[in-house]
Amino acid sequence: MNYFSSDFKLGILGGGQLGKMLLAETRKFDIQTYILDPSKEAPSQFGATQFFIGDLMDFDAVYQFGKKVNLLTIEIENVNLDALDKLEAEGLPVFPSPKTLRLIQNKGIQKDFYVANNIPTSSFEKFENLENLKSNFQNLKLPFVWKCTQFGYDGTGVKVVRTASDLENLPNVECIAEEMIPFQNELAVIVARSASGEVKTYPVVEMEFHPEANQVEYVLCPARISAAVAQKAQEIALQVSTAFNHVGLLAVEMFQTQDDEILVNEVAPRPHNSGHHTIEASYTSQFENHLRAILNLPLGNTASKVVGIMVNLVGEEGFSGPVIYQNIEKIMAIDGVTPHIYGKKETRPFRKMGHVTIVNEDMTEARKIAEEVKNSIRVISPPTPEGGV
């Protein structure tokens, strides 16, 4: 297949910031792109060859969209899998496959998959709904992590439960109660796997989370861990990748325990927040390698050229409305600092609005600059007429 400067059409389900960054690579190679997203204000609306509005969970919307393209991929895993099954059965290449997505889309099924494939993970119990969990509450070891099995993202659908009162106001949906791991570090490894089976891994990254929002605040590459722990994390990530048999990217999030064991937390079968630094810091970005993988082209070099740290830009608490990036010019004056603004017009507390990458030869200096960036830029909105926000 001649992908470049041709009539080939790549379809992407989802038009958020991941799609927007993926489009930067398709533009580099001059590949036609069709995007389907439910929002007319999606960040990818201006970068695609054609942009379509539709519900990603609706069978007809996804199926009819798939009929317009030559190959289909995703930037979000919450899509209609029955439509993907039918498209694949009719001969359309779909990467990652709906078979892989069925194992990942539901966190309960995902955890069962780890157990069945001897992949180390924290212990857990699955419940039909919240009421079922409550009736078994006295048998659960506190604290534990409550997770809804579907449709959670960016810290939503996850809560640490220390007392019965923490269960109040949670949705009455299928969920899991997961052992809370007293970890040293949260780590991640991104694995790229092509349609022909070529596999490459990116260096292990270390993630620092916001304590309340359960969102990544910083991603540091390379992770500040021993070579032995890094090797173990890479090996387990490859084990996970082989078990899922995915095509494209697989981000494997892991815990490093107090005794240096590695436990898999969860995975994402697409470009991921833990790989955004690769745009500036790696020889080949995660987005380019996702594209290479699904098109079955040779994978690019995943090594880092330099230390990279990513700082997430999220809406500040107390602000909702048209977005203002206060002090962005201040951080842009710092060497090695690159902001990425996602194009969302409205901010709200903890909404992902962009990220900033810091590159430097020295990790200590990079981390110091990252702190300066975090403390300088504010994602806010104008005051309301009443003087509030």
CSV table of C-alpha atoms in Angstrom, one decimal:
chain,number,residue,atom,x,y,z
A,1,MET,CA,0.0,0.0,0.0
A,2,ASN,CA,1.3,3.5,-0.9
A,3,TYR,CA,0.3,5.5,2.1
A,4,PHE,CA,2.2,8.7,1.3
A,5,SER,CA,0.7,11.5,-0.8
A,6,SER,CA,-1.9,9.1,-2.1
A,7,ASP,CA,-5.6,8.4,-1.8
A,8,PHE,CA,-5.1,6.3,1.3
A,9,LYS,CA,-7.3,7.4,4.1
A,10,LEU,CA,-6.5,6.8,7.8
A,11,GLY,CA,-9.5,6.9,10.1
A,12,ILE,CA,-9.1,7.9,13.8
A,13,LEU,CA,-11.8,7.3,16.3
A,14,GLY,CA,-11.6,10.2,18.7
A,15,GLY,CA,-10.5,13.8,18.1
A,16,GLY,CA,-9.0,14.9,21.4
A,17,GLN,CA,-5.5,16.0,22.2
A,18,LEU,CA,-4.0,12.6,21.4
A,19,GLY,CA,-5.6,12.8,17.9
A,20,LYS,CA,-4.3,16.3,17.5
A,21,MET,CA,-0.7,15.2,18.3
A,22,LEU,CA,-1.1,12.2,16.0
A,23,LEU,CA,-2.1,14.5,13.2
A,24,ALA,CA,1.2,16.3,13.4
A,25,GLU,CA,2.9,13.1,12.3
A,26,THR,CA,0.4,12.3,9.5
A,27,ARG,CA,1.0,15.8,8.2
A,28,LYS,CA,4.7,15.1,8.2
A,29,PHE,CA,4.1,12.0,6.0
A,30,ASP,CA,1.2,13.6,4.0
A,31,ILE,CA,-1.4,11.0,4.9
A,32,GLN,CA,-5.1,11.8,4.5
A,33,THR,CA,-6.9,11.6,7.9
A,34,TYR,CA,-10.6,11.2,8.8
A,35,ILE,CA,-11.6,11.8,12.4
A,36,LEU,CA,-14.8,11.0,14.2
A,37,ASP,CA,-15.6,12.7,17.5
A,38,PRO,CA,-18.8,13.6,19.3
A,39,SER,CA,-17.8,17.3,19.8
A,40,LYS,CA,-17.8,19.9,17.1
A,41,GLU,CA,-15.1,21.7,19.2
A,42,ALA,CA,-12.7,18.7,19.4
A,43,PRO,CA,-9.0,19.7,19.3
A,44,SER,CA,-8.5,17.7,16.1
A,45,GLN,CA,-11.2,19.5,14.1
A,46,PHE,CA,-8.8,21.7,12.2
A,47,GLY,CA,-5.9,19.3,11.5
A,48,ALA,CA,-7.8,16.4,9.8
A,49,THR,CA,-8.5,16.1,6.1
A,50,GLN,CA,-12.1,15.5,7.0
A,51,PHE,CA,-13.8,15.8,10.4
A,52,PHE,CA,-17.0,14.1,11.3
A,53,ILE,CA,-19.3,14.5,14.3
A,54,GLY,CA,-20.7,11.3,15.8
A,55,ASP,CA,-21.1,9.2,19.0
A,56,LEU,CA,-18.1,6.9,19.4
A,57,MET,CA,-20.3,4.4,21.2
A,58,ASP,CA,-23.0,4.4,18.5
A,59,PHE,CA,-22.9,1.3,16.2
A,60,ASP,CA,-24.1,3.1,13.1
A,61,ALA,CA,-21.9,6.2,13.6
A,62,VAL,CA,-18.7,4.1,14.0
A,63,TYR,CA,-19.6,1.6,11.2
A,64,GLN,CA,-20.5,4.2,8.6
A,65,PHE,CA,-17.4,6.2,9.5
A,66,GLY,CA,-15.3,3.0,9.0
A,67,LYS,CA,-16.7,2.5,5.5
A,68,LYS,CA,-15.1,5.8,4.5
A,69,VAL,CA,-11.5,4.8,5.3
A,70,ASN,CA,-8.8,2.3,4.4
A,71,LEU,CA,-7.5,1.6,7.9
A,72,LEU,CA,-9.0,2.5,11.4
A,73,THR,CA,-7.3,3.3,14.7
A,74,ILE,CA,-8.3,4.9,18.0
A,75,GLU,CA,-7.1,7.6,20.3
A,76,ILE,CA,-9.6,6.6,23.0
A,77,GLU,CA,-10.7,3.0,23.9
A,78,ASN,CA,-14.3,3.8,24.7
A,79,VAL,CA,-15.7,3.0,21.2
A,80,ASN,CA,-18.4,0.7,19.8
A,81,LEU,CA,-16.6,-2.7,19.5
A,82,ASP,CA,-19.5,-4.4,17.7
A,83,ALA,CA,-19.1,-2.0,14.8
A,84,LEU,CA,-15.3,-2.6,14.8
A,85,ASP,CA,-16.0,-6.4,14.7
A,86,LYS,CA,-18.2,-6.0,11.6
A,87,LEU,CA,-15.8,-3.7,9.9
A,88,GLU,CA,-12.9,-6.1,10.6
A,89,ALA,CA,-15.0,-9.0,9.3
A,90,GLU,CA,-15.6,-7.1,6.1
A,91,GLY,CA,-11.9,-6.7,5.6
A,92,LEU,CA,-11.0,-3.3,7.1
A,93,PRO,CA,-7.7,-3.3,9.0
A,94,VAL,CA,-8.5,-2.2,12.6
A,95,PHE,CA,-5.6,-1.5,15.0
A,96,PRO,CA,-5.7,-2.2,17.8
A,97,SER,CA,-8.2,-5.0,17.0
A,98,PRO,CA,-11.6,-5.2,18.7
A,99,LYS,CA,-10.5,-8.5,20.2
A,100,THR,CA,-7.6,-6.7,22.1
A,101,LEU,CA,-9.9,-3.8,23.0
A,102,ARG,CA,-12.5,-6.1,24.6
A,103,LEU,CA,-9.8,-7.3,27.0
A,104,ILE,CA,-8.8,-3.7,27.9
A,105,GLN,CA,-12.0,-1.6,27.7
A,106,ASN,CA,-13.5,-3.2,30.9
A,107,LYS,CA,-11.1,-2.9,33.9
A,108,GLY,CA,-12.5,-6.0,35.5
A,109,ILE,CA,-11.9,-8.1,32.4
A,110,GLN,CA,-8.4,-6.5,32.1
A,111,LYS,CA,-7.6,-7.6,35.7
A,112,ASP,CA,-8.9,-11.1,35.1
A,113,PHE,CA,-6.6,-11.2,32.0
A,114,TYR,CA,-3.5,-10.5,34.1
A,115,VAL,CA,-4.4,-13.3,36.5
A,116,ALA,CA,-5.0,-15.7,33.6
A,117,ASN,CA,-1.7,-14.8,31.9
A,118,ASN,CA,0.5,-14.8,35.1
A,119,ILE,CA,1.1,-11.1,34.9
A,120,PRO,CA,1.8,-9.7,38.4
A,121,THR,CA,-0.9,-7.3,39.5
A,122,SER,CA,-2.5,-6.2,42.8
A,123,SER,CA,-5.3,-8.4,44.3
A,124,PHE,CA,-8.8,-7.3,43.6
A,125,GLU,CA,-12.5,-8.3,43.9
A,126,LYS,CA,-15.1,-7.6,41.2
A,127,PHE,CA,-18.6,-6.5,42.0
A,128,GLU,CA,-21.8,-6.3,39.9
A,129,ASN,CA,-22.5,-2.8,41.3
A,130,LEU,CA,-21.9,-0.5,44.2
A,131,GLU,CA,-24.7,-1.9,46.3
A,132,ASN,CA,-23.2,-5.4,45.9
A,133,LEU,CA,-19.8,-4.0,47.1
A,134,LYS,CA,-21.5,-2.3,50.1
A,135,SER,CA,-23.1,-5.6,51.2
A,136,ASN,CA,-19.6,-7.2,51.2
A,137,PHE,CA,-17.8,-4.2,52.7
A,138,GLN,CA,-17.1,-5.9,56.0
A,139,ASN,CA,-15.0,-8.5,54.1
A,140,LEU,CA,-12.8,-6.0,52.4
A,141,LYS,CA,-9.4,-5.0,53.7
A,142,LEU,CA,-9.1,-1.2,54.2
A,143,PRO,CA,-8.0,1.0,52.6
A,144,PHE,CA,-8.7,-0.2,49.0
A,145,VAL,CA,-9.0,1.5,45.6
A,146,TRP,CA,-12.5,1.6,44.1
A,147,LYS,CA,-12.6,1.7,40.3
A,148,CYS,CA,-15.6,1.7,38.0
A,149,THR,CA,-14.9,-1.0,35.3
A,150,GLN,CA,-15.8,1.2,32.3
A,151,PHE,CA,-15.6,4.8,31.1
A,152,GLY,CA,-13.2,6.1,33.8
A,153,TYR,CA,-10.4,8.5,32.6
A,154,ASP,CA,-8.1,11.2,33.9
A,155,GLY,CA,-8.8,10.4,37.6
A,156,THR,CA,-12.6,10.0,37.2
A,157,GLY,CA,-14.0,6.6,38.2
A,158,VAL,CA,-11.3,6.1,40.8
A,159,LYS,CA,-11.4,6.7,44.5
A,160,VAL,CA,-9.4,5.6,47.6
A,161,VAL,CA,-11.8,4.1,50.1
A,162,ARG,CA,-10.7,4.3,53.8
A,163,THR,CA,-14.2,4.2,55.5
A,164,ALA,CA,-17.7,3.2,54.5
A,165,SER,CA,-18.6,6.9,54.1
A,166,ASP,CA,-16.1,7.2,51.2
A,167,LEU,CA,-18.6,5.1,49.1
A,168,GLU,CA,-21.3,7.7,49.3
A,169,ASN,CA,-22.2,9.4,46.0
A,170,LEU,CA,-20.3,6.9,43.9
A,171,PRO,CA,-22.2,5.6,40.9
A,172,ASN,CA,-24.1,2.3,41.2
A,173,VAL,CA,-22.2,0.6,38.4
A,174,GLU,CA,-20.0,-2.5,38.0
A,175,CYS,CA,-16.8,-1.9,39.9
A,176,ILE,CA,-13.7,-3.5,41.4
A,177,ALA,CA,-12.1,-3.1,44.9
A,178,GLU,CA,-8.4,-3.2,44.4
A,179,GLU,CA,-5.7,-3.7,47.0
A,180,MET,CA,-4.0,-0.4,47.8
A,181,ILE,CA,-0.3,-0.9,47.1
A,182,PRO,CA,2.3,1.0,49.3
A,183,PHE,CA,4.5,1.7,46.3
A,184,GLN,CA,7.8,3.4,46.0
A,185,ASN,CA,7.1,4.7,42.5
A,186,GLU,CA,4.5,4.7,39.7
A,187,LEU,CA,6.2,3.7,36.5
A,188,ALA,CA,5.2,3.3,32.9
A,189,VAL,CA,6.6,1.7,29.8
A,190,ILE,CA,5.3,2.3,26.3
A,191,VAL,CA,5.6,-0.6,23.9
A,192,ALA,CA,5.3,-0.2,20.1
A,193,ARG,CA,4.3,-3.3,18.1
A,194,SER,CA,3.9,-3.3,14.4
A,195,ALA,CA,1.4,-5.4,12.4
A,196,SER,CA,4.3,-7.8,11.3
A,197,GLY,CA,5.4,-8.2,15.0
A,198,GLU,CA,8.3,-5.9,15.3
A,199,VAL,CA,8.5,-4.6,18.9
A,200,LYS,CA,10.3,-1.8,20.6
A,201,THR,CA,10.0,-0.3,24.1
A,202,TYR,CA,10.6,3.2,25.3
A,203,PRO,CA,12.7,3.9,28.4
A,204,VAL,CA,10.9,3.5,31.8
A,205,VAL,CA,9.3,6.7,33.0
A,206,GLU,CA,8.4,7.8,36.5
A,207,MET,CA,5.1,9.4,37.2
A,208,GLU,CA,4.2,11.8,40.0
A,209,PHE,CA,0.5,12.2,40.7
A,210,HIS,CA,-1.7,15.0,42.1
A,211,PRO,CA,-2.8,13.7,45.5
A,212,GLU,CA,-6.5,14.7,45.1
A,213,ALA,CA,-7.2,14.6,41.4
A,214,ASN,CA,-5.5,11.3,40.8
A,215,GLN,CA,-3.9,12.8,37.7
A,216,VAL,CA,-0.3,12.7,36.5
A,217,GLU,CA,1.4,16.0,37.3
A,218,TYR,CA,4.9,15.1,36.2
A,219,VAL,CA,6.4,12.4,33.9
A,220,LEU,CA,10.1,12.0,34.3
A,221,CYS,CA,12.3,10.2,31.7
A,222,PRO,CA,14.4,8.3,32.6
A,223,ALA,CA,12.8,7.1,35.8
A,224,ARG,CA,15.1,7.6,38.9
A,225,ILE,CA,15.3,3.8,39.6
A,226,SER,CA,18.0,1.2,39.5
A,227,ALA,CA,19.0,-0.6,36.3
A,228,ALA,CA,17.7,-3.9,37.7
A,229,VAL,CA,14.3,-2.4,38.4
A,230,ALA,CA,14.2,-0.7,35.0
A,231,GLN,CA,15.0,-4.0,33.3
A,232,LYS,CA,12.3,-5.8,35.3
A,233,ALA,CA,9.7,-3.2,34.3
A,234,GLN,CA,10.7,-3.5,30.6
A,235,GLU,CA,10.5,-7.3,30.7
A,236,ILE,CA,7.0,-7.2,32.3
A,237,ALA,CA,5.8,-4.6,29.8
A,238,LEU,CA,6.9,-6.9,27.0
A,239,GLN,CA,5.1,-9.8,28.7
A,240,VAL,CA,1.9,-7.7,28.8
A,241,SER,CA,2.3,-6.6,25.2
A,242,THR,CA,2.8,-10.2,24.0
A,243,ALA,CA,-0.2,-11.4,25.9
A,244,PHE,CA,-2.5,-8.7,24.4
A,245,ASN,CA,-1.0,-9.2,20.9
A,246,HIS,CA,-1.8,-5.5,20.2
A,247,VAL,CA,-0.8,-3.5,17.1
A,248,GLY,CA,0.1,0.1,17.7
A,249,LEU,CA,1.1,1.4,21.1
A,250,LEU,CA,0.5,-0.1,24.5
A,251,ALA,CA,1.2,2.1,27.6
A,252,VAL,CA,1.8,-0.2,30.6
A,253,GLU,CA,1.4,1.5,34.0
A,254,MET,CA,3.0,-0.2,36.9
A,255,PHE,CA,3.8,0.0,40.6
A,256,GLN,CA,7.3,-0.4,42.0
A,257,THR,CA,6.7,-1.9,45.5
A,258,GLN,CA,8.7,-1.3,48.6
A,259,ASP,CA,10.7,-4.5,47.9
A,260,ASP,CA,11.2,-3.6,44.2
A,261,GLU,CA,8.6,-6.0,42.8
A,262,ILE,CA,6.7,-4.7,39.7
A,263,LEU,CA,2.9,-4.9,39.6
A,264,VAL,CA,0.9,-4.0,36.5
A,265,ASN,CA,-1.8,-1.4,37.3
A,266,GLU,CA,-3.5,-0.9,34.0
A,267,VAL,CA,-2.8,-0.4,30.3
A,268,ALA,CA,-3.9,1.9,27.5
A,269,PRO,CA,-3.8,0.7,23.9
A,270,ARG,CA,-2.9,4.0,22.3
A,271,PRO,CA,-0.7,7.0,22.7
A,272,HIS,CA,-0.6,8.0,26.3
A,273,ASN,CA,0.1,10.8,28.7
A,274,SER,CA,3.2,9.0,29.9
A,275,GLY,CA,4.8,9.4,26.5
A,276,HIS,CA,4.1,13.0,25.6
A,277,HIS,CA,7.7,14.0,26.4
A,278,THR,CA,8.9,11.8,23.5
A,279,ILE,CA,7.9,14.6,21.0
A,280,GLU,CA,10.9,16.6,22.1
A,281,ALA,CA,13.1,14.2,24.1
A,282,SER,CA,13.1,11.0,21.9
A,283,TYR,CA,14.5,10.2,18.5
A,284,THR,CA,11.0,9.0,17.4
A,285,SER,CA,7.9,10.3,19.2
A,286,GLN,CA,5.2,7.9,20.5
A,287,PHE,CA,2.8,9.4,18.0
A,288,GLU,CA,5.1,8.7,15.0
A,289,ASN,CA,5.7,5.1,16.2
A,290,HIS,CA,2.0,4.5,16.6
A,291,LEU,CA,1.6,5.5,13.0
A,292,ARG,CA,4.5,3.4,11.9
A,293,ALA,CA,3.2,0.4,13.8
A,294,ILE,CA,-0.4,0.4,12.4
A,295,LEU,CA,0.9,1.0,8.9
A,296,ASN,CA,3.4,-1.8,9.3
A,297,LEU,CA,6.4,0.4,8.6
A,298,PRO,CA,9.8,0.0,10.3
A,299,LEU,CA,9.6,1.2,13.9
A,300,GLY,CA,11.7,4.3,14.8
A,301,ASN,CA,14.4,4.6,17.4
A,302,THR,CA,12.8,4.8,20.9
A,303,ALA,CA,15.9,6.0,22.7
A,304,SER,CA,16.0,9.4,24.4
A,305,LYS,CA,18.2,12.1,23.0
A,306,VAL,CA,18.1,14.0,26.3
A,307,VAL,CA,16.4,14.0,29.7
A,308,GLY,CA,12.7,14.8,29.3
A,309,ILE,CA,10.1,15.9,31.9
A,310,MET,CA,6.4,16.6,31.1
A,311,VAL,CA,4.2,18.8,33.2
A,312,ASN,CA,0.5,18.5,32.7
A,313,LEU,CA,-1.5,21.7,32.4
A,314,VAL,CA,-4.9,21.3,34.0
A,315,GLY,CA,-7.6,23.7,34.9
A,316,GLU,CA,-7.1,25.4,38.2
A,317,GLU,CA,-9.5,24.8,41.0
A,318,GLY,CA,-12.2,27.5,41.3
A,319,PHE,CA,-12.1,28.4,37.6
A,320,SER,CA,-14.6,27.4,34.9
A,321,GLY,CA,-15.2,29.2,31.6
A,322,PRO,CA,-13.2,30.6,28.7
A,323,VAL,CA,-9.5,29.6,29.2
A,324,ILE,CA,-6.6,31.9,29.9
A,325,TYR,CA,-3.0,30.6,30.1
A,326,GLN,CA,-1.6,33.1,32.6
A,327,ASN,CA,2.2,33.5,32.4
A,328,ILE,CA,2.7,31.3,29.4
A,329,GLU,CA,5.2,33.8,28.0
A,330,LYS,CA,7.2,33.6,31.2
A,331,ILE,CA,7.8,29.8,30.9
A,332,MET,CA,8.5,30.2,27.1
A,333,ALA,CA,11.5,32.4,28.0
A,334,ILE,CA,13.1,29.4,29.7
A,335,ASP,CA,15.6,27.3,27.6
A,336,GLY,CA,14.4,23.8,26.8
A,337,VAL,CA,10.7,24.5,27.6
A,338,THR,CA,8.0,23.8,25.0
A,339,PRO,CA,4.3,24.2,25.7
A,340,HIS,CA,1.6,22.2,23.9
A,341,ILE,CA,-1.9,23.8,24.1
A,342,TYR,CA,-4.6,21.3,23.2
A,343,GLY,CA,-7.2,23.8,21.9
A,344,LYS,CA,-10.0,23.3,24.4
A,345,LYS,CA,-11.8,26.6,24.7
A,346,GLU,CA,-13.4,26.0,28.1
A,347,THR,CA,-11.5,25.2,31.3
A,348,ARG,CA,-12.8,23.6,34.5
A,349,PRO,CA,-11.0,22.2,37.6
A,350,PHE,CA,-8.5,19.5,36.7
A,351,ARG,CA,-9.5,19.3,33.0
A,352,LYS,CA,-6.4,18.5,30.9
A,353,MET,CA,-5.8,21.6,28.8
A,354,GLY,CA,-2.2,21.1,27.7
A,355,HIS,CA,1.2,20.0,28.7
A,356,VAL,CA,4.7,21.4,28.9
A,357,THR,CA,7.9,19.5,28.0
A,358,ILE,CA,11.3,20.4,29.6
A,359,VAL,CA,14.4,19.0,28.0
A,360,ASN,CA,17.9,19.2,29.6
A,361,GLU,CA,21.1,17.3,29.9
A,362,ASP,CA,20.7,17.0,33.6
A,363,MET,CA,17.7,15.4,35.5
A,364,THR,CA,18.2,17.5,38.6
A,365,GLU,CA,18.1,20.7,36.6
A,366,ALA,CA,15.2,19.6,34.5
A,367,ARG,CA,13.2,18.7,37.6
A,368,LYS,CA,13.9,22.1,39.1
A,369,ILE,CA,12.8,23.8,35.9
A,370,ALA,CA,9.6,21.7,35.8
A,371,GLU,CA,8.8,22.9,39.3
A,372,GLU,CA,9.3,26.5,38.2
A,373,VAL,CA,7.0,25.9,35.2
A,374,LYS,CA,4.3,24.3,37.4
A,375,ASN,CA,4.4,27.2,39.8
A,376,SER,CA,4.4,29.9,37.1
A,377,ILE,CA,1.7,29.0,34.6
A,378,ARG,CA,-1.9,29.1,35.6
A,379,VAL,CA,-4.9,27.7,33.6
A,380,ILE,CA,-7.7,30.0,34.7
A,381,SER,CA,-10.7,31.9,33.3
A,382,PRO,CA,-11.8,35.5,33.5
A,383,PRO,CA,-13.6,36.8,36.6
A,384,THR,CA,-17.4,36.7,36.5
A,385,PRO,CA,-19.3,40.0,36.4
A,386,GLU,CA,-20.2,39.5,40.1
A,387,GLY,CA,-16.5,39.5,40.9
A,388,GLY,CA,-16.2,35.7,41.5
A,389,VAL,CA,-14.8,33.1,39.2
